[in-house]
Short mmCIF file of N, CA and C in Angstrom, two decimals:
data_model
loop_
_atom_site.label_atom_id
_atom_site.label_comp_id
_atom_site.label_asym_id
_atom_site.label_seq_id
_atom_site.Cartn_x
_atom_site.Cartn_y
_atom_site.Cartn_z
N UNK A 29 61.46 -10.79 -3.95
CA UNK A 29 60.58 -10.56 -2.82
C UNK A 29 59.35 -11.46 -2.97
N UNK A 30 59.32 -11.74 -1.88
CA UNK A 30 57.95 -12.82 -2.19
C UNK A 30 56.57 -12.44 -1.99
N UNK A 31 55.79 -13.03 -3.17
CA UNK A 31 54.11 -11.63 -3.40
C UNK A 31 53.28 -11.07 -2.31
N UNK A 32 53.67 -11.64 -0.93
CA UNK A 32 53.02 -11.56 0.26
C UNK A 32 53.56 -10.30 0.68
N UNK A 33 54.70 -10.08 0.67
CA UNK A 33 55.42 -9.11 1.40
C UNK A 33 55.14 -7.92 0.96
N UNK A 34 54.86 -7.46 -0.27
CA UNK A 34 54.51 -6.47 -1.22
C UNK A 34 52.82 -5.80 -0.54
N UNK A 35 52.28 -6.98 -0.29
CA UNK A 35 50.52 -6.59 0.46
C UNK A 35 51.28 -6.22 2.11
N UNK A 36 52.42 -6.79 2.66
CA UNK A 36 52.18 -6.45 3.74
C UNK A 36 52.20 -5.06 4.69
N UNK A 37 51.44 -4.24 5.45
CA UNK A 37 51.02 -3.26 5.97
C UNK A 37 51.11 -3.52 7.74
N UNK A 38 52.26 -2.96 8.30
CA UNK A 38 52.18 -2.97 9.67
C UNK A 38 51.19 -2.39 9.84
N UNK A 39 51.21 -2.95 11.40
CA UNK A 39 50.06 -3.22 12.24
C UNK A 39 50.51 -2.62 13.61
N UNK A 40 49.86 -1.75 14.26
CA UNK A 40 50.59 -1.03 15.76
C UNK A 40 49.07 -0.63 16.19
N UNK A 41 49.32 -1.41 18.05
CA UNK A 41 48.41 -0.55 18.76
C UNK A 41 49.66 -0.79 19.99
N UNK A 42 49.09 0.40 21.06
CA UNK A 42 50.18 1.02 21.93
C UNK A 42 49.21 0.12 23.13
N UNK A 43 50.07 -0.53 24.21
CA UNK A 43 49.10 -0.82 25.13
C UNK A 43 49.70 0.05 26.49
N UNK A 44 48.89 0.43 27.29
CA UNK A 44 49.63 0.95 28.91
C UNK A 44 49.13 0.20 29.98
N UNK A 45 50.12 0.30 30.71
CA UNK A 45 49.64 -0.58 32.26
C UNK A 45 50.44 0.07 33.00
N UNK A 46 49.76 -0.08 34.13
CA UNK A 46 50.24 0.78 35.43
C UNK A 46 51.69 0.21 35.80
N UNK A 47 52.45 0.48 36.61
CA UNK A 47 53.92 0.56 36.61
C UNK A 47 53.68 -0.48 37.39
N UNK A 48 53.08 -0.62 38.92
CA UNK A 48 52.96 -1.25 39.73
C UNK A 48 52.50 -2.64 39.65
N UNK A 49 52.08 -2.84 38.57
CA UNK A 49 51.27 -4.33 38.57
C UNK A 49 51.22 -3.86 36.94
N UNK A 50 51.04 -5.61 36.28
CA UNK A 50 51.04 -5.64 34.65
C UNK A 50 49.18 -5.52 33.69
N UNK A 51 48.45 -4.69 34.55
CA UNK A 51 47.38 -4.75 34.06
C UNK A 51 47.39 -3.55 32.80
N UNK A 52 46.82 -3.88 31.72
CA UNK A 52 46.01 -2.96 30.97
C UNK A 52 45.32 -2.05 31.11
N UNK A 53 44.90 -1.03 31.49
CA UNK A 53 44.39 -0.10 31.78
C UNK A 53 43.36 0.81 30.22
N UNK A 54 44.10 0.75 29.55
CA UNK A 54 43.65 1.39 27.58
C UNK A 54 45.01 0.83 27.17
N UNK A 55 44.23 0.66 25.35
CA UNK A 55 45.15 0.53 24.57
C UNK A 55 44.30 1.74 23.30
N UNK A 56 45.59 1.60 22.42
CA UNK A 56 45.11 2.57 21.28
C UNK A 56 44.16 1.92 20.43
N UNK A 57 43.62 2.38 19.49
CA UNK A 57 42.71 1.69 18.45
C UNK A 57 44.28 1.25 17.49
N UNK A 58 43.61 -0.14 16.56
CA UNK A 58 45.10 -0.40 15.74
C UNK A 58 44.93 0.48 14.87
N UNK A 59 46.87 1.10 14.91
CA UNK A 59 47.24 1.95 13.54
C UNK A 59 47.36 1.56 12.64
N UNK A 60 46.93 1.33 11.32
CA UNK A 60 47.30 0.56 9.98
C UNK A 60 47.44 1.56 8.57
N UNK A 61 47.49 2.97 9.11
CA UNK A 61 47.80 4.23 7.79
C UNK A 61 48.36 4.92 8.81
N UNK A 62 49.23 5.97 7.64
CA UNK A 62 49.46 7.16 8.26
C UNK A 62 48.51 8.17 8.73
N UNK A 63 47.18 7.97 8.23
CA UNK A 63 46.21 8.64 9.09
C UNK A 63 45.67 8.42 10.27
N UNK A 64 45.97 6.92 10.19
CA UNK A 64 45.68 6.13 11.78
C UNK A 64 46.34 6.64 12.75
N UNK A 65 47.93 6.55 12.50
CA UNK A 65 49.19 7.14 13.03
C UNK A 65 48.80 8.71 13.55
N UNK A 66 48.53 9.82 12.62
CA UNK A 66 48.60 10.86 12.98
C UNK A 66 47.59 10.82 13.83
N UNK A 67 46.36 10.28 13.85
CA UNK A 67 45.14 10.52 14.62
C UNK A 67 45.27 10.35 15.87
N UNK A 68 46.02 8.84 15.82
CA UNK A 68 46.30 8.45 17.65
C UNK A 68 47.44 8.91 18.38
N UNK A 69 48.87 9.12 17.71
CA UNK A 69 49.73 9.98 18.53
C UNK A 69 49.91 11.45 17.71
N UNK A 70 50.04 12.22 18.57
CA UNK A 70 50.13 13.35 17.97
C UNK A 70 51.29 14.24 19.46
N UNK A 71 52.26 14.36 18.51
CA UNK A 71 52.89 15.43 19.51
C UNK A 71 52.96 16.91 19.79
N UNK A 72 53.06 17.20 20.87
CA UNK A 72 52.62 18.27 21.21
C UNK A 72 54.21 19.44 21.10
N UNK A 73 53.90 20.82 20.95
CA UNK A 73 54.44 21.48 21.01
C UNK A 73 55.78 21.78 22.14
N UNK A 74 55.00 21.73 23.35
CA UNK A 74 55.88 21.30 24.43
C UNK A 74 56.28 19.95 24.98
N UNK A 75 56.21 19.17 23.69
CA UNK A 75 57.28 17.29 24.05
C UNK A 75 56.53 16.67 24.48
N UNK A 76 54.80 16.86 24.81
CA UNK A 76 54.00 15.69 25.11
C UNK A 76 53.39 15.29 24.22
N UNK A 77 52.94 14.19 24.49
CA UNK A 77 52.10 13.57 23.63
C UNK A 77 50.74 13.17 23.80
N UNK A 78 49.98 13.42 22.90
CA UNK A 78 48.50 13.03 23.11
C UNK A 78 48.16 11.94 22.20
N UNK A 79 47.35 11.11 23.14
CA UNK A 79 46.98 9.67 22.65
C UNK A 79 45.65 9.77 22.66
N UNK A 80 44.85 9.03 21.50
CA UNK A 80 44.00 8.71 20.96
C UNK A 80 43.85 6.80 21.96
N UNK A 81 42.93 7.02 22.98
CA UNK A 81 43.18 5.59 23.46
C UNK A 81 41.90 4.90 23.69
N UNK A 82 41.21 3.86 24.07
CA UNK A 82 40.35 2.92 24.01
C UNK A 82 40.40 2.66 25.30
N UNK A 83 39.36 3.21 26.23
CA UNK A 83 39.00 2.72 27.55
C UNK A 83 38.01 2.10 27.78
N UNK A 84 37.22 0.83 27.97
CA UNK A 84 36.19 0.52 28.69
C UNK A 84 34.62 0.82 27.45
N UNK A 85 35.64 0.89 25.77
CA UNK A 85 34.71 1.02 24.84
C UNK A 85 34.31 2.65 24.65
N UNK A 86 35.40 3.12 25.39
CA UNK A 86 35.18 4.65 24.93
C UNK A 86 36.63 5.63 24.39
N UNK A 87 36.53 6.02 23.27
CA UNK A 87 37.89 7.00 23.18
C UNK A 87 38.09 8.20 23.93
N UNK A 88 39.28 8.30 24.68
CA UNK A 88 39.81 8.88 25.32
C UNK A 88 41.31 9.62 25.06
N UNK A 89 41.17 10.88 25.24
CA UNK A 89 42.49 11.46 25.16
C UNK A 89 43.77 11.62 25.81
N UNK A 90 45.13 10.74 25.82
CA UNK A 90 45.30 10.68 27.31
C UNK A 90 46.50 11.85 27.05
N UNK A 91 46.95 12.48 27.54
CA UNK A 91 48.19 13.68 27.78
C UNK A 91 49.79 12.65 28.03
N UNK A 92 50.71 12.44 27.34
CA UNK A 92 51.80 11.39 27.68
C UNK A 92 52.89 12.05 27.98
N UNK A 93 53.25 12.52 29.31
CA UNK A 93 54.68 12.70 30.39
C UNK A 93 55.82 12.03 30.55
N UNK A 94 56.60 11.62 29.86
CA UNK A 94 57.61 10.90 30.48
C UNK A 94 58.26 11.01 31.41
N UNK A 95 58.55 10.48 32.70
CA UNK A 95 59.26 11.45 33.90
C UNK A 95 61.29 10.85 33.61
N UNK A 96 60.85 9.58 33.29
CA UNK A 96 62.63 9.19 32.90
C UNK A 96 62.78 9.60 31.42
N UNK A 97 64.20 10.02 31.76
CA UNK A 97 64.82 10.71 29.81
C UNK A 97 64.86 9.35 29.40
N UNK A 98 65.52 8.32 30.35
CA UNK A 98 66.14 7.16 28.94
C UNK A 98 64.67 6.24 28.44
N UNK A 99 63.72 6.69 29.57
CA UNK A 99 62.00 5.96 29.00
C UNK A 99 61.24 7.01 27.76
N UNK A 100 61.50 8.20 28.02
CA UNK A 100 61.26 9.18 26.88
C UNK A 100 61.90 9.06 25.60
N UNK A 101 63.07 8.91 25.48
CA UNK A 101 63.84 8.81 24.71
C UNK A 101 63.58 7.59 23.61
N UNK A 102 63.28 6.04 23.91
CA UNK A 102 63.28 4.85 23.89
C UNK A 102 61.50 5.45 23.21
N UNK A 103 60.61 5.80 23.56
CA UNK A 103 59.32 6.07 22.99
C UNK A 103 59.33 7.17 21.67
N UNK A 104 60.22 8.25 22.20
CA UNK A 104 60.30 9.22 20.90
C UNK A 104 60.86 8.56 19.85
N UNK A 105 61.39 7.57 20.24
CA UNK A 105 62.74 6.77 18.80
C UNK A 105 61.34 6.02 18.10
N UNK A 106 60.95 4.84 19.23
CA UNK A 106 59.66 4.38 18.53
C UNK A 106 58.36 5.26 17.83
N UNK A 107 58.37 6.23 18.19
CA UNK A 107 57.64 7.00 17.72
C UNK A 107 58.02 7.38 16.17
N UNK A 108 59.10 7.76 16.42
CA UNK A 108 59.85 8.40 14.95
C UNK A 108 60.05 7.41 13.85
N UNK A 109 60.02 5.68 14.49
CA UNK A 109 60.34 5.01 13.50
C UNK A 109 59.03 4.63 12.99
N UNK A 110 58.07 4.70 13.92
CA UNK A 110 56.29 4.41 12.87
C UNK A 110 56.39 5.64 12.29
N UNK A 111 56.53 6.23 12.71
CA UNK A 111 55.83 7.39 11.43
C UNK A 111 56.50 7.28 10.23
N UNK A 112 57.82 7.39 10.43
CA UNK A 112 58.98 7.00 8.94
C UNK A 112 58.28 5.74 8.19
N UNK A 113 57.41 5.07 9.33
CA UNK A 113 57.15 3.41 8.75
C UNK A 113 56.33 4.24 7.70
N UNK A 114 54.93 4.48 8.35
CA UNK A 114 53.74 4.92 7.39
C UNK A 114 54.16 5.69 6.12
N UNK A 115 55.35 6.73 6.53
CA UNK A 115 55.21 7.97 5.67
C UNK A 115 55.65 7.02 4.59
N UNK A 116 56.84 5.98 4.28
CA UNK A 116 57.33 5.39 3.37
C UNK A 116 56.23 5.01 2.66
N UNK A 117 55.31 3.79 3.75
CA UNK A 117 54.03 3.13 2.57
C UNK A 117 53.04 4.19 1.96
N UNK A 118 52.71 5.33 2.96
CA UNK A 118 51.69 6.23 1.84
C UNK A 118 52.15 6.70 0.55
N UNK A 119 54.04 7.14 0.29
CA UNK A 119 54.19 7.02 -0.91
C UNK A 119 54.50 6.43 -1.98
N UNK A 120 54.15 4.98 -1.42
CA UNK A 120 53.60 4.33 -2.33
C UNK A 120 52.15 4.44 -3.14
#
């Protein structure tokens, strides 16, 4: 393995934009720990999700609905695979 790869630490911020047009609207602060991770998504009891997000220089909480299963689905997977990401490097 080469000595770089050993320091390296993904890097995740979530961006949203309105459906209708490709603007930005918030993005998350970047995740770079599993504490980052837990802080900004956090799922909810009843399958939503609450985001930790960056509006206009202010944090904001946003509530996350999916109305399509196969768009829900496709986010819970990504979801499940950062956290597996982090949980691996913290036990290191």
């Amino acid at each position: 393995m080469l000595p770089e790869m050993a320091q390296w630490t993904p890097t995740y911020q979530l961006k949203f934009e309105y459906e209708s047009e490709p603007h930005v609207f918030c993005r998350t602060r970047i995740m770079r720990s599993l504490k980052d991770f837990k802080r900004t998504l956090q799922r909810q009891p009843d399958g939503a999700f609450h985001v930790l997000a960056r509006a206009q220089a202010l944090d904001i909480v946003l509530e996350l609905r999916i109305g399509d299963a196969a768009e829900e689905q496709k986010f819970e997977d990504m979801w499940q695979r950062m956290l597996e990401e982090f949980e691996m490097l913290a036990e290191r």
